[in-house]
CSV table of C-alpha atoms in Angstrom, one decimal:
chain,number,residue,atom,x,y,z
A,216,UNK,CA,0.0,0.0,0.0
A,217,UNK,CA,1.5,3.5,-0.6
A,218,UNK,CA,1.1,6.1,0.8
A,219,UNK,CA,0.4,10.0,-0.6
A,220,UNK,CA,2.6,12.9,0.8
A,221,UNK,CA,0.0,14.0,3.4
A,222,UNK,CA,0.4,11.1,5.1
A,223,UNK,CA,4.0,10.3,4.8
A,224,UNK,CA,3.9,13.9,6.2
A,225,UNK,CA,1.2,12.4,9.0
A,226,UNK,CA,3.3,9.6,10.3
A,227,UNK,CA,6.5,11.7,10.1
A,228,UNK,CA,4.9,14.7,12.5
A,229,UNK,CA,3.5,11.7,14.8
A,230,UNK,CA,7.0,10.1,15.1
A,231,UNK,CA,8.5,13.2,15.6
A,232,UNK,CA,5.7,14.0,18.8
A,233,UNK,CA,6.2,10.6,20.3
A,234,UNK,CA,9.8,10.8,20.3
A,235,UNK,CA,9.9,14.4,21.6
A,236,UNK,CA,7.1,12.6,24.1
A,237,UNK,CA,9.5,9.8,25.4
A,238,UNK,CA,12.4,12.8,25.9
A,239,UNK,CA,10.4,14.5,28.1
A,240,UNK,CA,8.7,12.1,30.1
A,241,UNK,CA,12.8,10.7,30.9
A,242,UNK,CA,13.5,14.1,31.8
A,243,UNK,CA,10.5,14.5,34.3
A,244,UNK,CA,11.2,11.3,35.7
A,245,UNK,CA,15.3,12.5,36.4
A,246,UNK,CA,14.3,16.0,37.4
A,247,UNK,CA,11.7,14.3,40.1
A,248,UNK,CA,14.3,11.4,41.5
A,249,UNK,CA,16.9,14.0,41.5
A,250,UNK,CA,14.4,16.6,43.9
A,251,UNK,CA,13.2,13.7,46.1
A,252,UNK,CA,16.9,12.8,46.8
A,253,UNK,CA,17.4,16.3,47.5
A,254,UNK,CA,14.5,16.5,49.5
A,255,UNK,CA,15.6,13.3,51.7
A,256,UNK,CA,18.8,15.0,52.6
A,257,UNK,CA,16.5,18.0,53.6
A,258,UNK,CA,17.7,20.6,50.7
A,259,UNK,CA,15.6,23.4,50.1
A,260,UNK,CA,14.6,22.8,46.6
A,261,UNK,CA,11.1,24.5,46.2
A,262,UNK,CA,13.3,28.0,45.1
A,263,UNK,CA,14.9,25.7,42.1
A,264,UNK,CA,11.8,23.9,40.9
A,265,UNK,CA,11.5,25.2,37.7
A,266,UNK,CA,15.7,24.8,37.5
A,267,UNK,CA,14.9,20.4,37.5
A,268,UNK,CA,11.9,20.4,36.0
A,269,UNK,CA,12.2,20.7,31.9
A,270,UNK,CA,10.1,22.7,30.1
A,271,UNK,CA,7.1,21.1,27.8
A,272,UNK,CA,8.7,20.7,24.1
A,273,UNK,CA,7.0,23.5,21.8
A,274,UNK,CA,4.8,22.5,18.0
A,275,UNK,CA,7.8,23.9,16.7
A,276,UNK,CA,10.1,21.7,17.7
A,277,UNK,CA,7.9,19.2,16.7
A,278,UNK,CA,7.8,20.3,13.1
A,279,UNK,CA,11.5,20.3,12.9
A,280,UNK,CA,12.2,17.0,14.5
A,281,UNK,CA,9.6,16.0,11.8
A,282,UNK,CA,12.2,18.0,9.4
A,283,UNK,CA,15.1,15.9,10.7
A,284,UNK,CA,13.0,13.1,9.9
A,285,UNK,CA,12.5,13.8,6.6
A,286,UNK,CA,16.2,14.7,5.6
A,287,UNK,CA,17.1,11.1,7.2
A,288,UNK,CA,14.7,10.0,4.9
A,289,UNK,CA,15.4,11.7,1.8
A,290,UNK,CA,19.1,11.5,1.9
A,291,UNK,CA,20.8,9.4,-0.5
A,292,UNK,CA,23.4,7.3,0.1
C-alpha cells in the first residue's frame, strides 16, 4: 500500500511527537528522582523547581524533528 505525501507527512509529524514525548517524560522522571533525593537530605529545593523540572517541548520543535525526519529519509546514500 502507498502512501500519498500527506500522510507520509502524517506519520513523520507523529514520530517526531512521540519521540519528543519519550524525551520528556525521561527528563520528568530525572528531574523528580533528583528533587526527592534532595529532598531526603532536607535541601531546600522548592526556590529551584523550575531549574529540575524541563520545560514542555514546543509545536515547533515538533515540526523540525519531523524535518530531521524527513532529511534522514530523503538522503541518499
Amino acid at each position: 500500500m502507498t502512501k500519498n505525501p500527506y500522510e507520509i507527512r502524517f506519520d513523520l509529524l507523529k514520530m517526531a511527537k512521540e519521540m519528543l514525548d519519550r524525551q520528556y517524560e525521561q527528563a520528568t522522571i530525572m528531574a523528580w528522582e533528583a528533587m526527592t533525593k534532595a529532598m531526603e537530605t532536607n535541601k531546600d529545593l522548592y526556590k529551584d523547581v523550575e531549574k529540575y523540572v524541563p520545560k514542555m517541548f514546543t509545536p515547533e520543535e515538533i515540526i523540525d524533528q519531523a524535518e530531521r525526519l524527513q532529511q534522514f529519509i530523503n538522503k541518499k546514500d
